[in-house]
Amino acid sequence: MIEILSPAELLRAKEAGALVANILHTLKGRCTVGTNLLDIDQWAKVMILEAGAVSCYVDYAPSFGRGPFGHYICTGVNDAVLHGLPRDYALADGDLLTLDLAVSLRGVAADSAISFIVGESKPAQSVAMIDATERALRAGIAAARPGARIGDLSYAIGSVLSEAGYPVNTEFGGHGIGSTMHQDPHVPNMGRPGRGYKLRPGLLLALEPWVMANTAELVTDADGWTLRSVTGCRTAHSEHTIAITKDGAEILTLPTLP
Ligand code: MG
Ligand code: MG
């Protein structure tokens, strides 16, 4: 089902989006060499509950996972790109960390992911990969407006990723969002312009380009959740929730904290 939000629901979506973005912003600021992924999860839990929000993850039990996720944030290090289950691991200098967070606030969900490098060293390949996903995300958002089709967004995202030299996986991509975290339409990270659902004001989409340095193939970790690159190469992921407006698109998951 594709949901079109009312103006009142859109206001709540903006609050949910700002909350997600502010939590990610705060967590990024706390992540240093030695930070444990389980501490990041606890910090996320506290901020979600203090805001009166509901985690979209803790009870999440889709067909592709192993039982309820049981944690409040996805933490992917280096070769872990999607659904990274927090584990007892202390971040090292130069680690590429992806934080992916979705919460529901007063019945409306928002979803965002950021990738960044921990510590002082800045491996060039990792910097380039993060930059490619951020540029692809901006291209997808720029293509989003009433009358555009999902294929236009997919094409814009996929073109940036492909031109940057990354193979694109189309199993997991963006999605509609609203009263629940994952809704139709699916937004693959590669597609043909002019195809697919036509965007309308009030539609919320989570766009999420992600790449792996040298493969498009994933392997599931022994934890039953974390998806890693099959070659062990590094990965990156950037995601925003956007609202289609009458003029274009508004990004809902930008931090409002200084
Ligand atoms: Mg996400
Ligand atoms: Mg998402």
PDB file of C-alpha atoms and ligand atoms in Angstrom:
ATOM      1  CA  MET A   1       0.000   0.000   0.000  1.00  0.00           C
ATOM      2  CA  ILE A   2       1.203   3.505  -0.768  1.00  0.00           C
ATOM      3  CA  GLU A   3       0.348   6.109   1.895  1.00  0.00           C
ATOM      4  CA  ILE A   4      -0.187   9.789   1.197  1.00  0.00           C
ATOM      5  CA  LEU A   5       0.191  11.787   4.404  1.00  0.00           C
ATOM      6  CA  SER A   6      -2.171  14.534   5.554  1.00  0.00           C
ATOM      7  CA  PRO A   7      -0.707  17.959   6.468  1.00  0.00           C
ATOM      8  CA  ALA A   8      -1.021  17.048  10.178  1.00  0.00           C
ATOM      9  CA  GLU A   9       0.799  13.762   9.597  1.00  0.00           C
ATOM     10  CA  LEU A  10       3.506  15.596   7.654  1.00  0.00           C
ATOM     11  CA  LEU A  11       4.152  17.843  10.655  1.00  0.00           C
ATOM     12  CA  ARG A  12       4.638  14.749  12.803  1.00  0.00           C
ATOM     13  CA  ALA A  13       6.916  13.282  10.133  1.00  0.00           C
ATOM     14  CA  LYS A  14       9.090  16.386  10.357  1.00  0.00           C
ATOM     15  CA  GLU A  15       9.381  15.949  14.125  1.00  0.00           C
ATOM     16  CA  ALA A  16      10.258  12.275  13.705  1.00  0.00           C
ATOM     17  CA  GLY A  17      12.815  13.159  11.039  1.00  0.00           C
ATOM     18  CA  ALA A  18      14.492  15.806  13.178  1.00  0.00           C
ATOM     19  CA  LEU A  19      14.638  13.381  16.102  1.00  0.00           C
ATOM     20  CA  VAL A  20      16.323  10.677  14.017  1.00  0.00           C
ATOM     21  CA  ALA A  21      18.796  13.184  12.562  1.00  0.00           C
ATOM     22  CA  ASN A  22      19.616  14.701  15.950  1.00  0.00           C
ATOM     23  CA  ILE A  23      20.233  11.274  17.506  1.00  0.00           C
ATOM     24  CA  LEU A  24      22.543  10.300  14.621  1.00  0.00           C
ATOM     25  CA  HIS A  25      24.335  13.657  14.887  1.00  0.00           C
ATOM     26  CA  THR A  26      24.832  13.183  18.637  1.00  0.00           C
ATOM     27  CA  LEU A  27      26.019   9.600  18.255  1.00  0.00           C
ATOM     28  CA  LYS A  28      28.491  10.558  15.537  1.00  0.00           C
ATOM     29  CA  GLY A  29      29.958  13.132  17.908  1.00  0.00           C
ATOM     30  CA  ARG A  30      30.429  10.466  20.602  1.00  0.00           C
ATOM     31  CA  CYS A  31      32.059   7.850  18.360  1.00  0.00           C
ATOM     32  CA  THR A  32      35.800   7.815  18.898  1.00  0.00           C
ATOM     33  CA  VAL A  33      38.522   5.190  18.881  1.00  0.00           C
ATOM     34  CA  GLY A  34      37.549   2.648  21.545  1.00  0.00           C
ATOM     35  CA  THR A  35      33.791   3.321  21.505  1.00  0.00           C
ATOM     36  CA  ASN A  36      31.901   0.031  21.759  1.00  0.00           C
ATOM     37  CA  LEU A  37      29.015  -0.684  19.379  1.00  0.00           C
ATOM     38  CA  LEU A  38      26.906  -1.867  22.333  1.00  0.00           C
ATOM     39  CA  ASP A  39      27.351   1.538  23.994  1.00  0.00           C
ATOM     40  CA  ILE A  40      26.150   3.259  20.811  1.00  0.00           C
ATOM     41  CA  ASP A  41      23.055   1.046  20.951  1.00  0.00           C
ATOM     42  CA  GLN A  42      22.418   1.957  24.608  1.00  0.00           C
ATOM     43  CA  TRP A  43      22.851   5.681  23.908  1.00  0.00           C
ATOM     44  CA  ALA A  44      20.389   5.393  21.022  1.00  0.00           C
ATOM     45  CA  LYS A  45      17.892   3.557  23.248  1.00  0.00           C
ATOM     46  CA  VAL A  46      18.052   6.268  25.925  1.00  0.00           C
ATOM     47  CA  MET A  47      17.579   9.106  23.420  1.00  0.00           C
ATOM     48  CA  ILE A  48      14.680   7.348  21.672  1.00  0.00           C
ATOM     49  CA  LEU A  49      12.847   6.607  24.917  1.00  0.00           C
ATOM     50  CA  GLU A  50      13.526  10.060  26.420  1.00  0.00           C
ATOM     51  CA  ALA A  51      11.918  11.620  23.341  1.00  0.00           C
ATOM     52  CA  GLY A  52       8.821   9.478  23.784  1.00  0.00           C
ATOM     53  CA  ALA A  53       9.491   7.748  20.472  1.00  0.00           C
ATOM     54  CA  VAL A  54       9.197   4.083  19.549  1.00  0.00           C
ATOM     55  CA  SER A  55      12.055   2.101  18.037  1.00  0.00           C
ATOM     56  CA  CYS A  56      11.208   0.646  14.637  1.00  0.00           C
ATOM     57  CA  TYR A  57      13.951  -1.940  15.144  1.00  0.00           C
ATOM     58  CA  VAL A  58      13.759  -3.560  18.550  1.00  0.00           C
ATOM     59  CA  ASP A  59      10.773  -5.784  17.736  1.00  0.00           C
ATOM     60  CA  TYR A  60      11.432  -5.892  13.982  1.00  0.00           C
ATOM     61  CA  ALA A  61      11.238  -9.477  12.717  1.00  0.00           C
ATOM     62  CA  PRO A  62      11.071  -9.616   8.906  1.00  0.00           C
ATOM     63  CA  SER A  63      11.391 -12.789   6.858  1.00  0.00           C
ATOM     64  CA  PHE A  64      15.076 -12.158   6.101  1.00  0.00           C
ATOM     65  CA  GLY A  65      16.212 -11.693   9.716  1.00  0.00           C
ATOM     66  CA  ARG A  66      16.551 -14.111  12.607  1.00  0.00           C
ATOM     67  CA  GLY A  67      13.799 -13.268  15.071  1.00  0.00           C
ATOM     68  CA  PRO A  68      13.350  -9.792  16.567  1.00  0.00           C
ATOM     69  CA  PHE A  69      16.319  -7.443  15.983  1.00  0.00           C
ATOM     70  CA  GLY A  70      16.464  -6.713  19.724  1.00  0.00           C
ATOM     71  CA  HIS A  71      18.522  -3.520  19.378  1.00  0.00           C
ATOM     72  CA  TYR A  72      17.828   0.166  18.710  1.00  0.00           C
ATOM     73  CA  ILE A  73      20.244   1.067  15.934  1.00  0.00           C
ATOM     74  CA  CYS A  74      22.123  -0.644  13.106  1.00  0.00           C
ATOM     75  CA  THR A  75      25.901  -0.408  13.440  1.00  0.00           C
ATOM     76  CA  GLY A  76      27.887  -1.554  10.411  1.00  0.00           C
ATOM     77  CA  VAL A  77      31.695  -1.542  10.513  1.00  0.00           C
ATOM     78  CA  ASN A  78      33.781  -1.723   7.312  1.00  0.00           C
ATOM     79  CA  ASP A  79      32.421  -4.726   5.352  1.00  0.00           C
ATOM     80  CA  ALA A  80      29.046  -4.648   7.207  1.00  0.00           C
ATOM     81  CA  VAL A  81      26.681  -2.519   5.135  1.00  0.00           C
ATOM     82  CA  LEU A  82      23.051  -3.262   6.049  1.00  0.00           C
ATOM     83  CA  HIS A  83      21.205  -4.403   9.194  1.00  0.00           C
ATOM     84  CA  GLY A  84      24.391  -4.309  11.252  1.00  0.00           C
ATOM     85  CA  LEU A  85      23.544  -5.952  14.569  1.00  0.00           C
ATOM     86  CA  PRO A  86      25.326  -4.143  17.424  1.00  0.00           C
ATOM     87  CA  ARG A  87      27.989  -6.392  18.977  1.00  0.00           C
ATOM     88  CA  ASP A  88      30.789  -6.209  21.506  1.00  0.00           C
ATOM     89  CA  TYR A  89      33.341  -4.424  19.342  1.00  0.00           C
ATOM     90  CA  ALA A  90      35.465  -1.362  20.115  1.00  0.00           C
ATOM     91  CA  LEU A  91      35.955   0.994  17.168  1.00  0.00           C
ATOM     92  CA  ALA A  92      39.489   1.313  15.795  1.00  0.00           C
ATOM     93  CA  ASP A  93      41.176   4.272  14.112  1.00  0.00           C
ATOM     94  CA  GLY A  94      40.156   4.388  10.453  1.00  0.00           C
ATOM     95  CA  ASP A  95      37.090   2.155  10.814  1.00  0.00           C
ATOM     96  CA  LEU A  96      34.252   3.042   8.450  1.00  0.00           C
ATOM     97  CA  LEU A  97      31.096   3.096  10.567  1.00  0.00           C
ATOM     98  CA  THR A  98      27.508   3.167   9.291  1.00  0.00           C
ATOM     99  CA  LEU A  99      24.731   4.124  11.713  1.00  0.00           C
ATOM    100  CA  ASP A 100      21.183   3.475  10.491  1.00  0.00           C
ATOM    101  CA  LEU A 101      18.249   4.540  12.655  1.00  0.00           C
ATOM    102  CA  ALA A 102      14.476   4.520  12.305  1.00  0.00           C
ATOM    103  CA  VAL A 103      11.990   5.601  14.927  1.00  0.00           C
ATOM    104  CA  SER A 104       8.292   6.306  15.074  1.00  0.00           C
ATOM    105  CA  LEU A 105       7.037   9.425  16.823  1.00  0.00           C
ATOM    106  CA  ARG A 106       3.309   9.841  17.414  1.00  0.00           C
ATOM    107  CA  GLY A 107       2.564   7.276  14.735  1.00  0.00           C
ATOM    108  CA  VAL A 108       4.870   8.461  11.946  1.00  0.00           C
ATOM    109  CA  ALA A 109       8.245   6.894  11.167  1.00  0.00           C
ATOM    110  CA  ALA A 110      11.485   8.412   9.857  1.00  0.00           C
ATOM    111  CA  ASP A 111      14.636   6.600   8.723  1.00  0.00           C
ATOM    112  CA  SER A 112      18.170   7.846   8.079  1.00  0.00           C
ATOM    113  CA  ALA A 113      21.678   6.448   7.791  1.00  0.00           C
ATOM    114  CA  ILE A 114      25.125   8.028   7.869  1.00  0.00           C
ATOM    115  CA  SER A 115      28.576   6.623   7.181  1.00  0.00           C
ATOM    116  CA  PHE A 116      31.759   8.189   8.515  1.00  0.00           C
ATOM    117  CA  ILE A 117      35.323   7.315   9.439  1.00  0.00           C
ATOM    118  CA  VAL A 118      36.324   6.971  13.075  1.00  0.00           C
ATOM    119  CA  GLY A 119      39.486   8.601  14.400  1.00  0.00           C
ATOM    120  CA  GLU A 120      42.292  10.411  12.651  1.00  0.00           C
ATOM    121  CA  SER A 121      43.221   8.304   9.636  1.00  0.00           C
ATOM    122  CA  LYS A 122      41.108   8.849   6.541  1.00  0.00           C
ATOM    123  CA  PRO A 123      41.535   5.939   4.104  1.00  0.00           C
ATOM    124  CA  ALA A 124      41.083   7.416   0.618  1.00  0.00           C
ATOM    125  CA  GLN A 125      38.979   4.558  -0.733  1.00  0.00           C
ATOM    126  CA  SER A 126      36.572   4.866   2.196  1.00  0.00           C
ATOM    127  CA  VAL A 127      36.310   8.644   1.853  1.00  0.00           C
ATOM    128  CA  ALA A 128      35.496   8.237  -1.856  1.00  0.00           C
ATOM    129  CA  MET A 129      32.893   5.580  -1.200  1.00  0.00           C
ATOM    130  CA  ILE A 130      31.067   7.642   1.418  1.00  0.00           C
ATOM    131  CA  ASP A 131      31.198  10.643  -0.912  1.00  0.00           C
ATOM    132  CA  ALA A 132      29.653   8.600  -3.739  1.00  0.00           C
ATOM    133  CA  THR A 133      26.685   7.500  -1.606  1.00  0.00           C
ATOM    134  CA  GLU A 134      26.125  11.069  -0.388  1.00  0.00           C
ATOM    135  CA  ARG A 135      26.255  12.440  -3.933  1.00  0.00           C
ATOM    136  CA  ALA A 136      23.896   9.700  -5.138  1.00  0.00           C
ATOM    137  CA  LEU A 137      21.500  10.575  -2.337  1.00  0.00           C
ATOM    138  CA  ARG A 138      21.557  14.249  -3.320  1.00  0.00           C
ATOM    139  CA  ALA A 139      20.934  13.291  -6.965  1.00  0.00           C
ATOM    140  CA  GLY A 140      17.967  11.133  -5.994  1.00  0.00           C
ATOM    141  CA  ILE A 141      16.496  13.921  -3.888  1.00  0.00           C
ATOM    142  CA  ALA A 142      17.020  16.439  -6.707  1.00  0.00           C
ATOM    143  CA  ALA A 143      15.001  14.195  -9.029  1.00  0.00           C
ATOM    144  CA  ALA A 144      12.105  13.915  -6.568  1.00  0.00           C
ATOM    145  CA  ARG A 145       9.117  16.100  -7.353  1.00  0.00           C
ATOM    146  CA  PRO A 146       5.412  15.651  -8.138  1.00  0.00           C
ATOM    147  CA  GLY A 147       5.013  13.914 -11.476  1.00  0.00           C
ATOM    148  CA  ALA A 148       8.460  12.322 -11.416  1.00  0.00           C
ATOM    149  CA  ARG A 149       8.502   8.550 -11.342  1.00  0.00           C
ATOM    150  CA  ILE A 150      10.365   6.174  -9.045  1.00  0.00           C
ATOM    151  CA  GLY A 151      12.500   5.147 -12.020  1.00  0.00           C
ATOM    152  CA  ASP A 152      13.739   8.732 -12.360  1.00  0.00           C
ATOM    153  CA  LEU A 153      15.032   8.668  -8.778  1.00  0.00           C
ATOM    154  CA  SER A 154      16.524   5.189  -9.206  1.00  0.00           C
ATOM    155  CA  TYR A 155      18.229   6.272 -12.406  1.00  0.00           C
ATOM    156  CA  ALA A 156      19.654   9.420 -10.785  1.00  0.00           C
ATOM    157  CA  ILE A 157      21.001   7.435  -7.817  1.00  0.00           C
ATOM    158  CA  GLY A 158      22.342   4.558  -9.891  1.00  0.00           C
ATOM    159  CA  SER A 159      24.052   6.844 -12.399  1.00  0.00           C
ATOM    160  CA  VAL A 160      26.147   8.484  -9.686  1.00  0.00           C
ATOM    161  CA  LEU A 161      27.093   5.141  -8.130  1.00  0.00           C
ATOM    162  CA  SER A 162      27.945   3.538 -11.476  1.00  0.00           C
ATOM    163  CA  GLU A 163      29.940   6.523 -12.712  1.00  0.00           C
ATOM    164  CA  ALA A 164      31.920   6.394  -9.468  1.00  0.00           C
ATOM    165  CA  GLY A 165      32.794   2.807 -10.379  1.00  0.00           C
ATOM    166  CA  TYR A 166      30.675   0.833  -7.930  1.00  0.00           C
ATOM    167  CA  PRO A 167      28.596  -2.235  -8.772  1.00  0.00           C
ATOM    168  CA  VAL A 168      24.975  -1.638  -7.698  1.00  0.00           C
ATOM    169  CA  ASN A 169      22.895  -4.158  -5.753  1.00  0.00           C
ATOM    170  CA  THR A 170      19.143  -3.900  -6.385  1.00  0.00           C
ATOM    171  CA  GLU A 171      17.918  -6.371  -3.732  1.00  0.00           C
ATOM    172  CA  PHE A 172      17.825  -3.722  -0.999  1.00  0.00           C
ATOM    173  CA  GLY A 173      17.093  -0.061  -1.620  1.00  0.00           C
ATOM    174  CA  GLY A 174      14.854   2.813  -0.640  1.00  0.00           C
ATOM    175  CA  HIS A 175      11.205   2.592   0.261  1.00  0.00           C
ATOM    176  CA  GLY A 176       8.034   4.377   1.101  1.00  0.00           C
ATOM    177  CA  ILE A 177       7.623   5.223   4.779  1.00  0.00           C
ATOM    178  CA  GLY A 178       4.808   6.599   6.924  1.00  0.00           C
ATOM    179  CA  SER A 179       2.790   4.819   9.586  1.00  0.00           C
ATOM    180  CA  THR A 180       5.348   1.995   9.340  1.00  0.00           C
ATOM    181  CA  MET A 181       9.050   1.968   8.471  1.00  0.00           C
ATOM    182  CA  HIS A 182       8.941  -0.058   5.254  1.00  0.00           C
ATOM    183  CA  GLN A 183       6.191   0.555   2.735  1.00  0.00           C
ATOM    184  CA  ASP A 184       5.650   0.587  -0.996  1.00  0.00           C
ATOM    185  CA  PRO A 185       6.968   1.817  -3.317  1.00  0.00           C
ATOM    186  CA  HIS A 186      10.374   0.131  -3.399  1.00  0.00           C
ATOM    187  CA  VAL A 187      13.055   2.535  -4.682  1.00  0.00           C
ATOM    188  CA  PRO A 188      15.873   0.461  -6.218  1.00  0.00           C
ATOM    189  CA  ASN A 189      19.287   2.082  -6.394  1.00  0.00           C
ATOM    190  CA  MET A 190      19.310   1.622 -10.151  1.00  0.00           C
ATOM    191  CA  GLY A 191      16.490   1.938 -12.669  1.00  0.00           C
ATOM    192  CA  ARG A 192      15.066   3.291 -15.869  1.00  0.00           C
ATOM    193  CA  PRO A 193      13.743   6.848 -16.108  1.00  0.00           C
ATOM    194  CA  GLY A 194      10.048   7.274 -16.779  1.00  0.00           C
ATOM    195  CA  ARG A 195       9.114   3.958 -15.159  1.00  0.00           C
ATOM    196  CA  GLY A 196       7.242   3.172 -11.991  1.00  0.00           C
ATOM    197  CA  TYR A 197       4.958   4.940  -9.555  1.00  0.00           C
ATOM    198  CA  LYS A 198       4.338   8.637 -10.153  1.00  0.00           C
ATOM    199  CA  LEU A 199       5.203  10.778  -7.117  1.00  0.00           C
ATOM    200  CA  ARG A 200       2.520  12.875  -5.408  1.00  0.00           C
ATOM    201  CA  PRO A 201       2.664  15.533  -2.697  1.00  0.00           C
ATOM    202  CA  GLY A 202       2.355  13.926   0.727  1.00  0.00           C
ATOM    203  CA  LEU A 203       4.350  10.828  -0.191  1.00  0.00           C
ATOM    204  CA  LEU A 204       7.260  10.059   2.137  1.00  0.00           C
ATOM    205  CA  LEU A 205      10.246   8.186   0.763  1.00  0.00           C
ATOM    206  CA  ALA A 206      13.417   6.919   2.394  1.00  0.00           C
ATOM    207  CA  LEU A 207      16.172   7.044  -0.244  1.00  0.00           C
ATOM    208  CA  GLU A 208      19.242   5.008   0.627  1.00  0.00           C
ATOM    209  CA  PRO A 209      22.133   4.525  -1.774  1.00  0.00           C
ATOM    210  CA  TRP A 210      24.711   2.063  -0.474  1.00  0.00           C
ATOM    211  CA  VAL A 211      27.737   0.485  -2.103  1.00  0.00           C
ATOM    212  CA  MET A 212      30.439  -2.073  -1.596  1.00  0.00           C
ATOM    213  CA  ALA A 213      33.887  -1.317  -3.041  1.00  0.00           C
ATOM    214  CA  ASN A 214      34.228  -4.248  -5.422  1.00  0.00           C
ATOM    215  CA  THR A 215      31.115  -6.414  -5.399  1.00  0.00           C
ATOM    216  CA  ALA A 216      27.312  -6.260  -5.493  1.00  0.00           C
ATOM    217  CA  GLU A 217      26.949  -9.528  -3.594  1.00  0.00           C
ATOM    218  CA  LEU A 218      26.012  -9.743   0.079  1.00  0.00           C
ATOM    219  CA  VAL A 219      26.547 -12.490   2.608  1.00  0.00           C
ATOM    220  CA  THR A 220      24.657 -12.838   5.889  1.00  0.00           C
ATOM    221  CA  ASP A 221      26.791 -12.862   9.029  1.00  0.00           C
ATOM    222  CA  ALA A 222      26.551 -15.756  11.511  1.00  0.00           C
ATOM    223  CA  ASP A 223      24.521 -13.357  13.742  1.00  0.00           C
ATOM    224  CA  GLY A 224      21.614 -13.873  11.327  1.00  0.00           C
ATOM    225  CA  TRP A 225      21.179 -10.139  10.640  1.00  0.00           C
ATOM    226  CA  THR A 226      24.274  -8.280   9.522  1.00  0.00           C
ATOM    227  CA  LEU A 227      24.760  -8.161   5.749  1.00  0.00           C
ATOM    228  CA  ARG A 228      28.400  -7.966   4.686  1.00  0.00           C
ATOM    229  CA  SER A 229      30.187  -7.702   1.366  1.00  0.00           C
ATOM    230  CA  VAL A 230      30.959 -11.191   0.085  1.00  0.00           C
ATOM    231  CA  THR A 231      34.548 -10.169  -0.671  1.00  0.00           C
ATOM    232  CA  GLY A 232      35.168  -8.519   2.713  1.00  0.00           C
ATOM    233  CA  CYS A 233      35.638  -5.122   1.054  1.00  0.00           C
ATOM    234  CA  ARG A 234      34.504  -1.909   2.729  1.00  0.00           C
ATOM    235  CA  THR A 235      31.014  -0.487   2.272  1.00  0.00           C
ATOM    236  CA  ALA A 236      29.103   2.784   2.730  1.00  0.00           C
ATOM    237  CA  HIS A 237      25.461   3.837   3.088  1.00  0.00           C
ATOM    238  CA  SER A 238      23.641   7.196   3.167  1.00  0.00           C
ATOM    239  CA  GLU A 239      19.922   7.637   3.765  1.00  0.00           C
ATOM    240  CA  HIS A 240      17.410  10.444   4.200  1.00  0.00           C
ATOM    241  CA  THR A 241      13.651  10.473   4.596  1.00  0.00           C
ATOM    242  CA  ILE A 242      12.090  13.024   2.250  1.00  0.00           C
ATOM    243  CA  ALA A 243       8.587  14.369   1.768  1.00  0.00           C
ATOM    244  CA  ILE A 244       7.284  15.091  -1.706  1.00  0.00           C
ATOM    245  CA  THR A 245       5.911  18.634  -1.637  1.00  0.00           C
ATOM    246  CA  LYS A 246       4.031  20.547  -4.307  1.00  0.00           C
ATOM    247  CA  ASP A 247       7.291  22.183  -5.413  1.00  0.00           C
ATOM    248  CA  GLY A 248       9.776  19.335  -5.064  1.00  0.00           C
ATOM    249  CA  ALA A 249      11.059  17.455  -2.057  1.00  0.00           C
ATOM    250  CA  GLU A 250      11.925  18.379   1.511  1.00  0.00           C
ATOM    251  CA  ILE A 251      14.561  16.478   3.482  1.00  0.00           C
ATOM    252  CA  LEU A 252      13.084  15.585   6.873  1.00  0.00           C
ATOM    253  CA  THR A 253      16.159  13.980   8.438  1.00  0.00           C
ATOM    254  CA  LEU A 254      18.490  16.960   8.783  1.00  0.00           C
ATOM    255  CA  PRO A 255      19.808  17.681  12.296  1.00  0.00           C
ATOM    256  CA  THR A 256      18.467  20.788  14.031  1.00  0.00           C
ATOM    257  CA  LEU A 257      21.102  20.639  16.785  1.00  0.00           C
ATOM    258  CA  PRO A 258      24.151  22.929  16.502  1.00  0.00           C
TER     259      PRO A 258
HETATM  260 MG    MG B   1      17.573   3.053   7.393  1.00  0.00          MG
HETATM  261 MG    MG B   2      15.455   2.612   5.059  1.00  0.00          MG
END
